Tab-separated table of C-alpha atoms in Angstrom:
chain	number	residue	atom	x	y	z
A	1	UNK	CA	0.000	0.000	0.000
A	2	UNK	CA	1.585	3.627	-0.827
A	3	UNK	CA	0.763	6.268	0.796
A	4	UNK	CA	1.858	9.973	0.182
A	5	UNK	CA	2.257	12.235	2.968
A	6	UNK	CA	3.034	16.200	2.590
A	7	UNK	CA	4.611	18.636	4.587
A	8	UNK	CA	2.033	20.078	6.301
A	9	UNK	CA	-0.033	16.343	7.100
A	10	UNK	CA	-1.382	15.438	4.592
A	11	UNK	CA	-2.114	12.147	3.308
A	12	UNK	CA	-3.012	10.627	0.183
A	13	UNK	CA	-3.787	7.006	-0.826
A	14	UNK	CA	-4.711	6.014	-4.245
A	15	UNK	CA	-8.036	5.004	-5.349
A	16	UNK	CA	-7.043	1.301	-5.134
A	17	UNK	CA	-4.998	1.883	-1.735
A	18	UNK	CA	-7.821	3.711	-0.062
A	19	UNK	CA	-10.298	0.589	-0.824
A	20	UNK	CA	-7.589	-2.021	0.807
A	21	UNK	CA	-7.579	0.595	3.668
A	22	UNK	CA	-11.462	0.736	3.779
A	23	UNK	CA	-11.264	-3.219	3.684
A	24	UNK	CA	-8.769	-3.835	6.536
A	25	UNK	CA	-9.916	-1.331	8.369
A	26	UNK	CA	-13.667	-2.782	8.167
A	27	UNK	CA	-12.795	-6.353	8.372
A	28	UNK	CA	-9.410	-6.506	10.118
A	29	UNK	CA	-8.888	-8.404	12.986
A	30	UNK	CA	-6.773	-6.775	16.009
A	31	UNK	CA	-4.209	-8.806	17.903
A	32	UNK	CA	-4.118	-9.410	21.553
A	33	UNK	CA	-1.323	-6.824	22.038
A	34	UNK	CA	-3.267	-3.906	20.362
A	35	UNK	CA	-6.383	-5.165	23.052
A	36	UNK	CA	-4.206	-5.010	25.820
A	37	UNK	CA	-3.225	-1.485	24.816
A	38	UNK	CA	-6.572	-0.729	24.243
A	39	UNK	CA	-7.423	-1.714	27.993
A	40	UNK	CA	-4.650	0.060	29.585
A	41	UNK	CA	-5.134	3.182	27.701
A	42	UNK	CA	-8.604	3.070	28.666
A	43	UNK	CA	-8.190	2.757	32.180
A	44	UNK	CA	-5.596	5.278	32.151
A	45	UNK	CA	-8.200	7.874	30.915
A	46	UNK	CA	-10.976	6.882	33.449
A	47	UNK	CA	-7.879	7.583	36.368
A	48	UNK	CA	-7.158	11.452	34.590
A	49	UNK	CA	-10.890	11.964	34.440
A	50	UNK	CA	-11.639	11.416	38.199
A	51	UNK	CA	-8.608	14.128	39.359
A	52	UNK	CA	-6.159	11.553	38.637
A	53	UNK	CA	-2.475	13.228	38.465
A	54	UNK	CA	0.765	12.815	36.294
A	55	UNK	CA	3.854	13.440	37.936
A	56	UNK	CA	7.564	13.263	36.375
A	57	UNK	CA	10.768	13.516	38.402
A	58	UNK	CA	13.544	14.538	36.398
A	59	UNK	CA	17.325	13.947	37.706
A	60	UNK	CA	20.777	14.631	36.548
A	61	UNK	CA	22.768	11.590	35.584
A	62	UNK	CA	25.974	10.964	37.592
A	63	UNK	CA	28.276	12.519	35.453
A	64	UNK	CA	32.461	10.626	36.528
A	65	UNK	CA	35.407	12.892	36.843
A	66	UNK	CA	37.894	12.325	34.409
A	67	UNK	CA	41.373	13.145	35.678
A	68	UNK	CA	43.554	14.362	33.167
């Protein structure tokens, strides 16, 4: 399948490309990983939704002297 994609996001399939697309996308069958995903992601969202926060702790790496 080709698809053509532009600077600015755009993307364009060909006439027989976008019917395989329509086809898999109709018709496909997911695998267990992408369900999994799927779950997490969703439970994720319910957590953010009821105040749920995201924190991040950044930290310098241990840098070693070098003697010269």
């Amino acid at each position: 399948m080709a698809i053509n994609s532009h600077a600015f996001g755009r993307v364009t399939l060909t006439k027989d490309d976008a019917a395989k697309f329509s086809r898999q996308v109709k018709y496909g069958r997911s695998s267990e990983a992408a369900k999994q995903s799927v779950e997490r992601g969703l439970e994720l969202t319910k957590k953010f939704k009821t105040g749920g926060k995201v924190t991040f702790q950044a930290a310098r790496p241990n840098k070693e002297k070098v003697s010269g």
